[in-house]
PDB file of C-alpha atoms in Angstrom:
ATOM      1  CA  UNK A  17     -10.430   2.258  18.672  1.00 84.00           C
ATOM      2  CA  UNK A  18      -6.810   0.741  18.600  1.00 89.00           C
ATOM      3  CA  UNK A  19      -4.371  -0.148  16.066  1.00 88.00           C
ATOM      4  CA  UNK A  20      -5.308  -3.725  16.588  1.00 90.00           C
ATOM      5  CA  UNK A  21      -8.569  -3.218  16.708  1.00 90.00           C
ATOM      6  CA  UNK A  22      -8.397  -1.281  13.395  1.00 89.00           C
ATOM      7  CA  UNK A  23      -6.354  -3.965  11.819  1.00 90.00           C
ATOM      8  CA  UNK A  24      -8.506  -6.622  13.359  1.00 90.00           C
ATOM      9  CA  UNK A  25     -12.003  -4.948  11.949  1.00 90.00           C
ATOM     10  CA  UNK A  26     -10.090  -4.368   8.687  1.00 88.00           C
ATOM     11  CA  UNK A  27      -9.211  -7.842   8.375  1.00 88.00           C
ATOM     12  CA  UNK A  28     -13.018  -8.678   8.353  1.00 89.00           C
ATOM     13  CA  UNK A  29     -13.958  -7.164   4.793  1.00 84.00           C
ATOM     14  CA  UNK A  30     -17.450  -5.954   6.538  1.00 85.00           C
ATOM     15  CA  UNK A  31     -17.772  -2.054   4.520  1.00 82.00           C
ATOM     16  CA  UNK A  32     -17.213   0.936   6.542  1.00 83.00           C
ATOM     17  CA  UNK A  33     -20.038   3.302   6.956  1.00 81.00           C
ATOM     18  CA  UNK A  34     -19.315   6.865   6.194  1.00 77.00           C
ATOM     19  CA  UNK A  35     -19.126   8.486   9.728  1.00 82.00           C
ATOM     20  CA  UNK A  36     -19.103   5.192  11.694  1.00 86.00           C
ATOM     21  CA  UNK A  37     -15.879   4.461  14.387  1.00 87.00           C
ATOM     22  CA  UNK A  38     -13.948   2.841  11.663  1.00 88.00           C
ATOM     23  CA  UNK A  39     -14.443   5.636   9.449  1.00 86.00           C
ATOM     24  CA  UNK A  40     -13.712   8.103  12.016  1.00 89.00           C
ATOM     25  CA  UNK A  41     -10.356   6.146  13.058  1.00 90.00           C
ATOM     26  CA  UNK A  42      -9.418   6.334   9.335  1.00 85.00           C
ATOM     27  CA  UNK A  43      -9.351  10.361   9.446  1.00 88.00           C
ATOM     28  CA  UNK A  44      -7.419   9.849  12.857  1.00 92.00           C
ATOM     29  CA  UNK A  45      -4.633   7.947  11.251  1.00 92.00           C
ATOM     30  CA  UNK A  46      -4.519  10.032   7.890  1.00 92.00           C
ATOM     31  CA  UNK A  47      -3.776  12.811  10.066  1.00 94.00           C
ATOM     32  CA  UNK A  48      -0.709  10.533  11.523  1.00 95.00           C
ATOM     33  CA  UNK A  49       0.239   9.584   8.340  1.00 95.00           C
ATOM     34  CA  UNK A  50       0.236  13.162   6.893  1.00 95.00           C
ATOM     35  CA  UNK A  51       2.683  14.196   9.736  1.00 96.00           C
ATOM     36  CA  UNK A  52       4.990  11.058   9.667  1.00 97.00           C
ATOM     37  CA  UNK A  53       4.843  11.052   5.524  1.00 97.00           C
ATOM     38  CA  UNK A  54       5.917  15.514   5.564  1.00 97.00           C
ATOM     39  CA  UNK A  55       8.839  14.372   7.623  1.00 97.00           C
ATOM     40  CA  UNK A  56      10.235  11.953   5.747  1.00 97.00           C
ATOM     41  CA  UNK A  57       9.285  13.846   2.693  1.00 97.00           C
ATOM     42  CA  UNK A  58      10.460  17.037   4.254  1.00 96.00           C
ATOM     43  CA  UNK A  59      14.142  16.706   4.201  1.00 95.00           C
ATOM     44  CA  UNK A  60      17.046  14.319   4.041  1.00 96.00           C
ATOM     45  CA  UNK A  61      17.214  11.524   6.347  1.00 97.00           C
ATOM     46  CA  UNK A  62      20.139   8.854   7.041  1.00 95.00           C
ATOM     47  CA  UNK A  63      19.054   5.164   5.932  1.00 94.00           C
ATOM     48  CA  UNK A  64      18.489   4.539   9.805  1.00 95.00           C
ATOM     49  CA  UNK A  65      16.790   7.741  10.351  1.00 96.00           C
ATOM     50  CA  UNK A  66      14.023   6.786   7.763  1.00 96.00           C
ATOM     51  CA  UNK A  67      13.944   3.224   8.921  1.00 97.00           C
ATOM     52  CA  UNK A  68      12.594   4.499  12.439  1.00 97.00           C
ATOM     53  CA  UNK A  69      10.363   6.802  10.748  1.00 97.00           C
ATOM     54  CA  UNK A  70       8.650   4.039   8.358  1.00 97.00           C
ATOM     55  CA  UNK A  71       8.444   2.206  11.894  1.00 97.00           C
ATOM     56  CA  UNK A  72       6.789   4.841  13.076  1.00 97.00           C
ATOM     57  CA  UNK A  73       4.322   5.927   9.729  1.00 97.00           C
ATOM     58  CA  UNK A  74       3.765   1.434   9.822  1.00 96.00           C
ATOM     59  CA  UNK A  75       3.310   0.796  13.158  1.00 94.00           C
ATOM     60  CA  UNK A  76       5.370  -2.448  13.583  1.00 95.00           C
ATOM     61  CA  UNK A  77       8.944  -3.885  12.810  1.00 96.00           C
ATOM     62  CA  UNK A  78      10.256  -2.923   9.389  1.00 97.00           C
ATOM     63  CA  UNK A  79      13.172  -5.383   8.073  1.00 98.00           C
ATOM     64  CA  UNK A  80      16.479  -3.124   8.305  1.00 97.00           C
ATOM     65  CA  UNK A  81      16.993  -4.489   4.717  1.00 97.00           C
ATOM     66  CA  UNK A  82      13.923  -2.475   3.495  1.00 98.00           C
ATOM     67  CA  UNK A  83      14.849   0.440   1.073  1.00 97.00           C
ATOM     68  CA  UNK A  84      12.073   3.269   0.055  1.00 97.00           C
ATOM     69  CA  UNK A  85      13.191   6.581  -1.885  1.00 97.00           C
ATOM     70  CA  UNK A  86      10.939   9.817  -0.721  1.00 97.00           C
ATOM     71  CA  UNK A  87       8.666  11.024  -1.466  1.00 98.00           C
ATOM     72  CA  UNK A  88       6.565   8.335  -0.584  1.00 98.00           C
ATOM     73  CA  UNK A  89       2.417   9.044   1.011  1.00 97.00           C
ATOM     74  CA  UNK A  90       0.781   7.142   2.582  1.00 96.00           C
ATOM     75  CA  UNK A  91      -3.366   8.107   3.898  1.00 89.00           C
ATOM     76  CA  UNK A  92      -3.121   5.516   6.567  1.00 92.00           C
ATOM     77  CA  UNK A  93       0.169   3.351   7.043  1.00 93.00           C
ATOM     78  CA  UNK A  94      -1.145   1.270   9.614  1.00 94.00           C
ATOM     79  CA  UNK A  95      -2.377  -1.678   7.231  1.00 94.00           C
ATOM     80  CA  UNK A  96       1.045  -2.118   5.383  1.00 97.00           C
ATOM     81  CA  UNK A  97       3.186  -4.995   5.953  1.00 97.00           C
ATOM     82  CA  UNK A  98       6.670  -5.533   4.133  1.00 98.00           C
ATOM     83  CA  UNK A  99       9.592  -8.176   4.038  1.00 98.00           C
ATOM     84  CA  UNK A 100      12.911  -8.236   4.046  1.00 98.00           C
ATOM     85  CA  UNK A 101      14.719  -6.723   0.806  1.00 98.00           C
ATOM     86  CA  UNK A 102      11.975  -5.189  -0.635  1.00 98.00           C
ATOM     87  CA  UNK A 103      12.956  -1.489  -2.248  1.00 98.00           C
ATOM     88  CA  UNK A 104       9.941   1.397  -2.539  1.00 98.00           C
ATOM     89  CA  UNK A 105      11.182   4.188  -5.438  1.00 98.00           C
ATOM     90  CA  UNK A 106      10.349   7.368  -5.452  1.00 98.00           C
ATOM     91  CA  UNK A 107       6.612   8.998  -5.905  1.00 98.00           C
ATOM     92  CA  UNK A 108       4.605   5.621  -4.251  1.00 98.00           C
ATOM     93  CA  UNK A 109       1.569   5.961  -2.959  1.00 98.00           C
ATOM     94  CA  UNK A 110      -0.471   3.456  -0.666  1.00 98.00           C
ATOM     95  CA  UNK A 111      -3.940   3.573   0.509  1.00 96.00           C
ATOM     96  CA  UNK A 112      -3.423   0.502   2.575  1.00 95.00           C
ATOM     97  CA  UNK A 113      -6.345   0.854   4.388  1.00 91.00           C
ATOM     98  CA  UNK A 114      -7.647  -2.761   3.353  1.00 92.00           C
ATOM     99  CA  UNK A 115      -4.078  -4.323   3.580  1.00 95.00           C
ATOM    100  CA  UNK A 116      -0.546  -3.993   1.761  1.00 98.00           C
ATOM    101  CA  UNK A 117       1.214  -7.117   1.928  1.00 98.00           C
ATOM    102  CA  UNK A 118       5.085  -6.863   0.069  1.00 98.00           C
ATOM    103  CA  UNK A 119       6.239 -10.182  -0.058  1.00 98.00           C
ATOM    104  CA  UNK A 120      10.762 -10.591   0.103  1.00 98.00           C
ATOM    105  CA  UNK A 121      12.591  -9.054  -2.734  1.00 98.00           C
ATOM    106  CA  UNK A 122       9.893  -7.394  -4.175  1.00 98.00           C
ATOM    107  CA  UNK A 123      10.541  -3.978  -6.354  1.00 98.00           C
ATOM    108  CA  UNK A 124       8.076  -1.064  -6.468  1.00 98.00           C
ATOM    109  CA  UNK A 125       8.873   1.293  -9.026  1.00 98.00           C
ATOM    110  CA  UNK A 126       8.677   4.940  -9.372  1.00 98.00           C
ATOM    111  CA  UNK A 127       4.797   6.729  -8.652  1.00 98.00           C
ATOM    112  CA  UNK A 128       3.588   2.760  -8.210  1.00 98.00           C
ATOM    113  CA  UNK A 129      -0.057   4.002  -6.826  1.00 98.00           C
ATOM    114  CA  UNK A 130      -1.612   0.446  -4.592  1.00 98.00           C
ATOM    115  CA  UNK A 131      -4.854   1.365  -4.056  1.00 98.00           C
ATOM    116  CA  UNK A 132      -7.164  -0.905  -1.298  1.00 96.00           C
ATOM    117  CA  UNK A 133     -10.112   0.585  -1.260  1.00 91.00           C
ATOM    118  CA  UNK A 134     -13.354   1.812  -3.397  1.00 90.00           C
ATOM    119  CA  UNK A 135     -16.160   4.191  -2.620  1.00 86.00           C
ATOM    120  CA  UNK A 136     -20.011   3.337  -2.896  1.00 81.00           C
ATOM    121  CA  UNK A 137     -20.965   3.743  -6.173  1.00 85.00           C
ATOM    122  CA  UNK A 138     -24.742   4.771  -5.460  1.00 88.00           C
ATOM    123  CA  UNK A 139     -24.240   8.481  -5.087  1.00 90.00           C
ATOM    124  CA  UNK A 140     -26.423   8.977  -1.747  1.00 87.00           C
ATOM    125  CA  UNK A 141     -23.684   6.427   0.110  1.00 82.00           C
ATOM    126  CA  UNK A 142     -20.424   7.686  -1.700  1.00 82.00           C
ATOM    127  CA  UNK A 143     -18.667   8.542   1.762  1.00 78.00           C
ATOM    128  CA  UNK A 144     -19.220   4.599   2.039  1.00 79.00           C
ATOM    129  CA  UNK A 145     -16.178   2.332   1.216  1.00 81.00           C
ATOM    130  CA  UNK A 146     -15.468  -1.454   0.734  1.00 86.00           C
ATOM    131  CA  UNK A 147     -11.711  -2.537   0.516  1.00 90.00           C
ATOM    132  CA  UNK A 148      -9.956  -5.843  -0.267  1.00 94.00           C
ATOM    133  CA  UNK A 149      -6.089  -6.624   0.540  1.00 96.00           C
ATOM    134  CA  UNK A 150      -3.340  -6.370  -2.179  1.00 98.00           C
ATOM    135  CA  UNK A 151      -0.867  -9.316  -1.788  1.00 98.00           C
ATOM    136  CA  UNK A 152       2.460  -8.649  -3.705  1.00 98.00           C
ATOM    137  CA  UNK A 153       4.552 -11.849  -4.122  1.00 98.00           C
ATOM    138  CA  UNK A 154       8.307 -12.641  -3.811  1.00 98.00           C
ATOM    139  CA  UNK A 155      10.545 -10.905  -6.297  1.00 98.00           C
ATOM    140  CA  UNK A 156       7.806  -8.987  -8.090  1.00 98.00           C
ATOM    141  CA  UNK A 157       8.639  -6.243 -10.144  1.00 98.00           C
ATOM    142  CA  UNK A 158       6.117  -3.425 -10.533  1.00 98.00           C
ATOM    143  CA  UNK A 159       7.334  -1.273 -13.335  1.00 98.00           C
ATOM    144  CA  UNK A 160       7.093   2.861 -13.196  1.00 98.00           C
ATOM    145  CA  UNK A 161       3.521   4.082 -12.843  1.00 98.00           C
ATOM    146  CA  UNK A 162       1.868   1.711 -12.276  1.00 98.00           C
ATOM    147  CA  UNK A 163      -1.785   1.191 -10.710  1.00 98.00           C
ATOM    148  CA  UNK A 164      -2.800  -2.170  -8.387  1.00 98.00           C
ATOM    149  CA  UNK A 165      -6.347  -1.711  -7.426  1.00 98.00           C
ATOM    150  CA  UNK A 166      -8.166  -3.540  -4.496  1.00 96.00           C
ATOM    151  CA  UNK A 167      -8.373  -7.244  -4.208  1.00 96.00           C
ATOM    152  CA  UNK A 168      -5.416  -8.184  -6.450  1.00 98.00           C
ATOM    153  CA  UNK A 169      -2.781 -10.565  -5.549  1.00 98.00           C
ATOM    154  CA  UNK A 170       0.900 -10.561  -7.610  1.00 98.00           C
ATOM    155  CA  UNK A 171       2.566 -13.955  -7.762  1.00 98.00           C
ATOM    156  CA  UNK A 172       5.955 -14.824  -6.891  1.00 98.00           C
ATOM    157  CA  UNK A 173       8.341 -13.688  -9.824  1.00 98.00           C
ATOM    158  CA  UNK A 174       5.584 -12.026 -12.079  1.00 98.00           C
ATOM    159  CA  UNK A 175       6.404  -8.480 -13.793  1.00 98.00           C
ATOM    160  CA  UNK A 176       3.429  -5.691 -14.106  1.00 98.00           C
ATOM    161  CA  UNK A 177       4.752  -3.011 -17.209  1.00 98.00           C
ATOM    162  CA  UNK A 178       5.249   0.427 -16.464  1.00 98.00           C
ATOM    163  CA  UNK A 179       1.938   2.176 -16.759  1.00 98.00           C
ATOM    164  CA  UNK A 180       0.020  -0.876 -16.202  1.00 98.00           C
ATOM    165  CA  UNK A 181      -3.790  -0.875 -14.377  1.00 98.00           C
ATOM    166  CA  UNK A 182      -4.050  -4.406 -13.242  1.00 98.00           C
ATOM    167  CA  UNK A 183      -7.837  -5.213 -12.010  1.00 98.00           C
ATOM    168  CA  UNK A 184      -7.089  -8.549 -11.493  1.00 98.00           C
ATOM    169  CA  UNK A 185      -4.820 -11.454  -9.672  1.00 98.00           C
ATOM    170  CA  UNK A 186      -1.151 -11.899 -12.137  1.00 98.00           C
ATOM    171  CA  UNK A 187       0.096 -15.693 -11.910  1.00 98.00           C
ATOM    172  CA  UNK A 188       3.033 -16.410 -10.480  1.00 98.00           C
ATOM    173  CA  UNK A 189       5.951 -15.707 -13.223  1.00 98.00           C
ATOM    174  CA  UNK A 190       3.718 -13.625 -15.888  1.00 98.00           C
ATOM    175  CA  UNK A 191       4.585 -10.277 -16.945  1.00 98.00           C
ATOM    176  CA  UNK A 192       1.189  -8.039 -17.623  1.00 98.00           C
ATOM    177  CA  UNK A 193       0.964  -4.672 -19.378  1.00 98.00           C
ATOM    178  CA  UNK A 194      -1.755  -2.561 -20.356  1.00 98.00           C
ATOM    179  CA  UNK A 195      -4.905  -0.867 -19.373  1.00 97.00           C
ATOM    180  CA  UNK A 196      -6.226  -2.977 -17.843  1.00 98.00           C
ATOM    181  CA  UNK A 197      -3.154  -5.367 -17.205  1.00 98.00           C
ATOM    182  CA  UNK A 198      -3.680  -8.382 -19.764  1.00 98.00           C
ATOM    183  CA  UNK A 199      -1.026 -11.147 -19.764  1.00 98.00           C
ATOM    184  CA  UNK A 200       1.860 -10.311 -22.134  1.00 98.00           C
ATOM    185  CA  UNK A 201       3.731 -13.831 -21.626  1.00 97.00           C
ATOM    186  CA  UNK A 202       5.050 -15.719 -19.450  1.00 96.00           C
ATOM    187  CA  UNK A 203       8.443 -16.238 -17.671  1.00 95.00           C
ATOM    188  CA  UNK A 204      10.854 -19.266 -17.110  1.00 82.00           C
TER     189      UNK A 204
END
């Protein structure tokens, strides 16, 4: 299975079987990932330097504006896509299996976890998984700590608290906070 092919099955929401090609290509690019994500992790590394690597760990074109602080991990990499001016702190974590989207200007604070994908919940199919994108607007600002799980799409502008869980799609200029992420008020 290719990249594209990956993507391209990804991009259909069918579930992927425990065992089946998909599944397999998933431990195929973890094992990627966990080489690409120790080097970057492993030791300092010039702006440019970790630009080719993030290339390398995504799998396309990354916008010479985007900023990340290691230690970032990643148990895939190939399903993230990000715009220009976006900044990644330090501790992230993306299981971007289903899809990462980072829309311009967005802001991912420190140990943000963005989480695509569940497991079965009937025990005898637990290696089973379903996944659903997460779609983070322009200038979003995802505070320290934070948890996005699958499915969830960020509007333009909106703010999600440090610490928050959000389970749910934020309007467009909203800040949310909480466990889950309720709406706290609105922005203008």
């Amino acid at each position: 299975m290719t990249i594209q092919e990956f993507r391209a099955y990804m991009a259909t929401g069918a579930p992927v079987e425990g065992g089946s090609a998909v599944h397999q290509m998933f431990h195929q690019l973890s094992q990627e990932a966990l080489r690409l994500t120790a080097e970057i992790n492993g030791s300092y590394h010039t702006p440019e330097q970790l630009h080719d690597l993030l290339e390398q760990l995504w799998g396309r074109e990354v916008p010479k504006s985007v900023g990340l602080f290691p230690p970032f991990h990643t148990d895939c990499g190939k399903n993230t896509v990000v715009a220009p001016n976006v900044f990644i702190n330090m501790g992230c974590k993306f299981q971007d299996q289903g899809g990462i989207t980072i829309d311009e200007g967005a802001l991912i604070g420190h140990n943000v976890v963005l989480a695509t994908i569940n497991h079965n919940l009937r025990p005898q199919h637990r290696r089973s998984m379903t996944y659903a994108p997460i779609h983070i607007g322009r200038n979003v600002w995802i505070g320290a700590n934070a948890v996005v799980l699958p499915g969830v799409s960020i509007g333009d502008g909106a703010v999600v608290a440090a610490g928050a869980v959000v389970t749910k799609d934020v309007p467009p200029c909203t800040i949310v906070g909480g466990v889950p992420a309720k709406k706290l008020k609105e922005i203008s």
